[in-house]
PDB file of C-alpha atoms in Angstrom:
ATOM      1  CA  UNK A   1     -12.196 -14.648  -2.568  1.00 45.00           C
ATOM      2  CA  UNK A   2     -14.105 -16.100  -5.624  1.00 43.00           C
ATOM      3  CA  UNK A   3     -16.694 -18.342  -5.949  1.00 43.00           C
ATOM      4  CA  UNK A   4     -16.360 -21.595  -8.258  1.00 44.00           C
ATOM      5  CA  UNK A   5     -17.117 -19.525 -11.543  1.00 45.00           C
ATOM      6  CA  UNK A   6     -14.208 -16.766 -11.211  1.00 48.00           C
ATOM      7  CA  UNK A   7     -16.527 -14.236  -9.643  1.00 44.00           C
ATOM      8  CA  UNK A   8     -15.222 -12.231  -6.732  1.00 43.00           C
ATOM      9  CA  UNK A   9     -17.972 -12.671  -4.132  1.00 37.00           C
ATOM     10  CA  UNK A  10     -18.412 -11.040  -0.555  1.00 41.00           C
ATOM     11  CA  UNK A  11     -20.692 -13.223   1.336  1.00 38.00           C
ATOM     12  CA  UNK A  12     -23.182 -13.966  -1.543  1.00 43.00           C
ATOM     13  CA  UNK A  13     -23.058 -10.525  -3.367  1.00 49.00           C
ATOM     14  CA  UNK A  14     -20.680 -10.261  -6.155  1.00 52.00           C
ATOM     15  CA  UNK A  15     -18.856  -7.520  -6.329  1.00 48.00           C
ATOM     16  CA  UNK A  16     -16.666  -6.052  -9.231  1.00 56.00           C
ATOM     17  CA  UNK A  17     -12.852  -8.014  -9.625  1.00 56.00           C
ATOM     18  CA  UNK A  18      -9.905  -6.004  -9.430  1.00 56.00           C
ATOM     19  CA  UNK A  19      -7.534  -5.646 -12.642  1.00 60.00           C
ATOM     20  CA  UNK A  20      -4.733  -7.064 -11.186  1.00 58.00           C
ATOM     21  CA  UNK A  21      -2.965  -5.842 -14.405  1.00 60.00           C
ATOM     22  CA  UNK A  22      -4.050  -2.602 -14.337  1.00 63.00           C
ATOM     23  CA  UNK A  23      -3.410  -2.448 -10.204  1.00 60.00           C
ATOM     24  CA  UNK A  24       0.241  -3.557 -10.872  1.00 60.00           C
ATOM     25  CA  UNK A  25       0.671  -1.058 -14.251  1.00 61.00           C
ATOM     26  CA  UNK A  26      -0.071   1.989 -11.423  1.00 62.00           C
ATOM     27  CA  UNK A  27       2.615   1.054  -9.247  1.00 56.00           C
ATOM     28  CA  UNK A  28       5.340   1.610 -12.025  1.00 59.00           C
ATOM     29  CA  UNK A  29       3.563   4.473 -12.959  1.00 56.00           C
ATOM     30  CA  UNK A  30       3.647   6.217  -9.457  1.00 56.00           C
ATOM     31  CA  UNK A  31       7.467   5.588  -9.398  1.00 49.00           C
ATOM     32  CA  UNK A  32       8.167   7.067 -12.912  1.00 48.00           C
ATOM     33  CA  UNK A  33       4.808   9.586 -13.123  1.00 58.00           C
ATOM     34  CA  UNK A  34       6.221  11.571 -15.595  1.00 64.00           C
ATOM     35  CA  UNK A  35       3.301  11.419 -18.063  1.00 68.00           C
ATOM     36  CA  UNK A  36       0.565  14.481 -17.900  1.00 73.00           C
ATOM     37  CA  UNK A  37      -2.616  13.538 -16.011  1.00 78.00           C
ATOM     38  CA  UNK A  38      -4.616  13.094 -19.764  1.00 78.00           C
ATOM     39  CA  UNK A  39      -1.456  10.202 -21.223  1.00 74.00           C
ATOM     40  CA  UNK A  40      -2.464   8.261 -18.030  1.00 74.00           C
ATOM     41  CA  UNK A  41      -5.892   8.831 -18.436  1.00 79.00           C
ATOM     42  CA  UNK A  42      -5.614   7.717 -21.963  1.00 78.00           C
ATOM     43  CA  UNK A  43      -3.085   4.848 -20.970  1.00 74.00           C
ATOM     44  CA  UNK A  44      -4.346   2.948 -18.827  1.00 74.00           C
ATOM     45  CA  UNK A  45      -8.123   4.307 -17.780  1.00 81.00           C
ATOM     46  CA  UNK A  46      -9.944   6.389 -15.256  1.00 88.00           C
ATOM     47  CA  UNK A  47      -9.708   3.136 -12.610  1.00 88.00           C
ATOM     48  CA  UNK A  48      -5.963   3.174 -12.671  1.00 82.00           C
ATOM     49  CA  UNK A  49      -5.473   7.316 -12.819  1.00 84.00           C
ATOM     50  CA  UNK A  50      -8.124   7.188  -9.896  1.00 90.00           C
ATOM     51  CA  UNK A  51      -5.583   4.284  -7.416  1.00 89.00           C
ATOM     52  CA  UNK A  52      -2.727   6.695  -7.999  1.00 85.00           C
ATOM     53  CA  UNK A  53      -4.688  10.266  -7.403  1.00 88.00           C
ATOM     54  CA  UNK A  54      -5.576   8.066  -3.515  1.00 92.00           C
ATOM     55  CA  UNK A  55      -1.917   6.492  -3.469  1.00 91.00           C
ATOM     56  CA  UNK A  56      -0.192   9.902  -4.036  1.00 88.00           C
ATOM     57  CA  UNK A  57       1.730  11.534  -1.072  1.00 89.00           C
ATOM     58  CA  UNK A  58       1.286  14.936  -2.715  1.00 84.00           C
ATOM     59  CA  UNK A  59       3.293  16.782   0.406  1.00 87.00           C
ATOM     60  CA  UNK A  60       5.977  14.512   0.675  1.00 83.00           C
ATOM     61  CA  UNK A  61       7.423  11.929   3.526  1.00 80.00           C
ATOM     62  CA  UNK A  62       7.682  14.558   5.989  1.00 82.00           C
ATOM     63  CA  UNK A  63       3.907  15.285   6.180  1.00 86.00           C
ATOM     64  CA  UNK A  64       3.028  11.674   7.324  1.00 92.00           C
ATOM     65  CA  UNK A  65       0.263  12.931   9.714  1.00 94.00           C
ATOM     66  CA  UNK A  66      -2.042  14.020   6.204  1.00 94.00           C
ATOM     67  CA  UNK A  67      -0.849  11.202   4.509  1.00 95.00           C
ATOM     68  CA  UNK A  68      -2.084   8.521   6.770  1.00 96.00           C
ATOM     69  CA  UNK A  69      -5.539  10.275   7.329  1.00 95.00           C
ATOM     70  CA  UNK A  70      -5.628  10.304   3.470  1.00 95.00           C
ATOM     71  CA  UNK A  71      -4.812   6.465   3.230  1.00 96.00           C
ATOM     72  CA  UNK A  72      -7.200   5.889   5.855  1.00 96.00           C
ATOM     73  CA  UNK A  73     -10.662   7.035   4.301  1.00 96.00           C
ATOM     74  CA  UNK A  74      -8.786   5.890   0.590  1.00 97.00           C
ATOM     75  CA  UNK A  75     -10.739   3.227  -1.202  1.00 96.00           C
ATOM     76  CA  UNK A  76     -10.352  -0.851  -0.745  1.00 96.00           C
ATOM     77  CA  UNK A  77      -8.428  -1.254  -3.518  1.00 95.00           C
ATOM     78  CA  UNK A  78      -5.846   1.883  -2.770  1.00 96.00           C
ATOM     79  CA  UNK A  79      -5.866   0.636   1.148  1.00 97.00           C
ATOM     80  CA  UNK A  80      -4.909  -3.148  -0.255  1.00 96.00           C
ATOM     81  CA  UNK A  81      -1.991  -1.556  -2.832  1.00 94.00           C
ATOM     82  CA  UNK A  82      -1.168   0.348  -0.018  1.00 96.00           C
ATOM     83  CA  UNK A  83      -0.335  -2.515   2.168  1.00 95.00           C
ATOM     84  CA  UNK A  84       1.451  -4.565  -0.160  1.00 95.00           C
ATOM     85  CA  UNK A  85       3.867  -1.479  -0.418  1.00 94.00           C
ATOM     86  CA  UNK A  86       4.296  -1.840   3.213  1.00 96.00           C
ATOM     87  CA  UNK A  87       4.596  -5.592   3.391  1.00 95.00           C
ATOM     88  CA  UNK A  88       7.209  -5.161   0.264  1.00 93.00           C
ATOM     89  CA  UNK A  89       9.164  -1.992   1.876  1.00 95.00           C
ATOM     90  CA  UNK A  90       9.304  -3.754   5.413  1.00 97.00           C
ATOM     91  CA  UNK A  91      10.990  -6.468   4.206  1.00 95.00           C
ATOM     92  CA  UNK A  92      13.332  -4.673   1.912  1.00 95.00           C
ATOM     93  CA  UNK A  93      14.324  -2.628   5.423  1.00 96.00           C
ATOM     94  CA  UNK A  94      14.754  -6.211   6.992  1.00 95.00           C
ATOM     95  CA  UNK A  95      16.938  -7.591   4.317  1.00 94.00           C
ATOM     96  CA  UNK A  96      19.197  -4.509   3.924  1.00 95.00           C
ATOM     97  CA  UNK A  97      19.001  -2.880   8.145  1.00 95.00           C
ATOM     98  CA  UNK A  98      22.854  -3.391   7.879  1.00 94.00           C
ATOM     99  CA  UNK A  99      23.814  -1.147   5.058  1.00 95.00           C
ATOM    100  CA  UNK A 100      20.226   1.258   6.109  1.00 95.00           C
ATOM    101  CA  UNK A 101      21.621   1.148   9.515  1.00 95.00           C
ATOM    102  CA  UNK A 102      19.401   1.775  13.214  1.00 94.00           C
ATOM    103  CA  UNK A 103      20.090   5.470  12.868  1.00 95.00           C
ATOM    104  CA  UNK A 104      17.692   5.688  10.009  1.00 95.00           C
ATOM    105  CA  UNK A 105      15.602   2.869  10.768  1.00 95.00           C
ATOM    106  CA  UNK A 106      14.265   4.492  14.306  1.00 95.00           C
ATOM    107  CA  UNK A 107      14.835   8.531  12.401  1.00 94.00           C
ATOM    108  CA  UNK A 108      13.102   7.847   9.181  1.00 93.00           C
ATOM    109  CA  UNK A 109      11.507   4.803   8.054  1.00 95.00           C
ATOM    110  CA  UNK A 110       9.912   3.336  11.472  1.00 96.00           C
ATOM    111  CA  UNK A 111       7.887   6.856  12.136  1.00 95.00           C
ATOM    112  CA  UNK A 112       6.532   6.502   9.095  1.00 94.00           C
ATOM    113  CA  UNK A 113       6.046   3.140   8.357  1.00 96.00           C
ATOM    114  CA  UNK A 114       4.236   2.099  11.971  1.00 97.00           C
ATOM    115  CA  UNK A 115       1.444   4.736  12.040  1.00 97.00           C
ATOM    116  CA  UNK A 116       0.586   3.548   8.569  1.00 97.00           C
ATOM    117  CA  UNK A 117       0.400  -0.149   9.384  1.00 97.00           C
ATOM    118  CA  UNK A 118      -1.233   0.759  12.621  1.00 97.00           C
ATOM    119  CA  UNK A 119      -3.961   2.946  10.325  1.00 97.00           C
ATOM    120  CA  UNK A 120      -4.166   0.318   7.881  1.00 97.00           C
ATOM    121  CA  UNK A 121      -4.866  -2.125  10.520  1.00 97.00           C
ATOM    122  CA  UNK A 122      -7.871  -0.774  11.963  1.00 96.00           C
ATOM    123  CA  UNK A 123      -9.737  -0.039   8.480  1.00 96.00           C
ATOM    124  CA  UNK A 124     -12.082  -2.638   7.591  1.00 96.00           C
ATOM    125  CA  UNK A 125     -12.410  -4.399   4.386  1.00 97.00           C
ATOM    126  CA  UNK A 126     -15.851  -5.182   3.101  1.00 96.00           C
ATOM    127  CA  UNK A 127     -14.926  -6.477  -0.362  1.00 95.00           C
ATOM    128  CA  UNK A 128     -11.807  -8.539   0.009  1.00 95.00           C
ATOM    129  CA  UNK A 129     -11.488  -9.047   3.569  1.00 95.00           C
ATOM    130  CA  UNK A 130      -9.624 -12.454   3.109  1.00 95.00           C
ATOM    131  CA  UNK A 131      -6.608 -10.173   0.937  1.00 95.00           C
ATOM    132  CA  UNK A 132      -6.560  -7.644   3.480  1.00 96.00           C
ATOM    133  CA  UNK A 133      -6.254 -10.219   6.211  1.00 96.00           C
ATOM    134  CA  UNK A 134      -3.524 -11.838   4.048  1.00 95.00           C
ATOM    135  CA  UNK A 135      -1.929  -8.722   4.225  1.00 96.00           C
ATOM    136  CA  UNK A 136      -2.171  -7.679   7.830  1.00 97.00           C
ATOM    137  CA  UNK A 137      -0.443 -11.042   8.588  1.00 97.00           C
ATOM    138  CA  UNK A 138       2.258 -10.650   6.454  1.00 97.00           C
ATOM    139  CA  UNK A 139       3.175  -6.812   7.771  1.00 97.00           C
ATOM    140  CA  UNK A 140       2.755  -7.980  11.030  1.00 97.00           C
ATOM    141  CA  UNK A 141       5.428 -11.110   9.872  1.00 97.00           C
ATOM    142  CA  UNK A 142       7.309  -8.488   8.309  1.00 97.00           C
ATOM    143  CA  UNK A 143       7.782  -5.917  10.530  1.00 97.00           C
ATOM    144  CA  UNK A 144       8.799  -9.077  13.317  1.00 97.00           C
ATOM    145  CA  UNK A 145      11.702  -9.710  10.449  1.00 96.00           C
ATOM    146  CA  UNK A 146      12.971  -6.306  10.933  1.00 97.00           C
ATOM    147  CA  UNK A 147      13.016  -6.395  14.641  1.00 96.00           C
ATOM    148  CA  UNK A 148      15.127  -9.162  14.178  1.00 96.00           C
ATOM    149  CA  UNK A 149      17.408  -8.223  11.558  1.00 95.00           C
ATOM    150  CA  UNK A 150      17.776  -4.472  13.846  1.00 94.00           C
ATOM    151  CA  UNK A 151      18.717  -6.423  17.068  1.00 94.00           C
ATOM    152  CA  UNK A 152      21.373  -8.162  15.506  1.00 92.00           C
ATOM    153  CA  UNK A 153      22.936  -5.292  14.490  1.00 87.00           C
TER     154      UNK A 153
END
């Protein structure tokens, strides 16, 4: 999604590129947030504190209903992390459904991993709608692996 000089362009308007760096830095900080909101802030910029404020499940997995609303009015960038958390989570469950087991697949993870991929899937994507479409193809390849790997168990 960029034109010949490096710009990230939507049709013919540019629009601002993503930090890739600073994208990836928030995922390792949402798994070990342990720093006050002001050391993020300070870290790694507004931008990044921002992506983790939208990508934070502040009730937990059992409140999925609020959760998925939230992720679906969440910005481009947070819908995009979003999904590559779900293309990277479905096929960890494919890889490892024998030692996860059907039990937990159908009781825990499916419930809340379908709804969101459904969500995600109707949101559109006015900036990078050739990433998003990326990604909707490789859930949707994803989550056929883990029908797979569960029937063979």
């Amino acid at each position: 999604e960029s034109g010949g000089s490096g710009k990230q362009f939507v049709s013919s308007k540019p629009v601002k590129p993503l930090d890739v760096e600073k994208l990836l830095v928030q995922d390792y900080i949402y798994l070990v947030r342990k720093g006050t909101e002001e050391e993020i802030r300070n870290s790694f910029g507004e931008d990044v504190f921002n992506l983790i404020k939208e990508l934070t499940n502040k009730n937990g997995d059992s409140h999925t209903e609020d959760y998925i609303r939230q992720m679906s009015v969440a910005s481009e960038e947070a819908r995009l992390i979003k999904y590559a958390d779900l293309c990277d989570n479905l096929f960890h469950a494919s890889y490892g459904a024998k030692v996860l087991g059907t039990p937990w697949m159908h009781t825990y993870f499916l419930p809340i991993v379908d709804p969101m991929r459904e969500t995600l899937d109707r949101t559109s994507f006015e900036k990078f709608p050739k990433t998003a479409e990326v990604l909707r193809e490789t859930a949707a390849l994803a989550r056929a692996h883990l029908n797979q790997s569960i029937s063979v168990l």
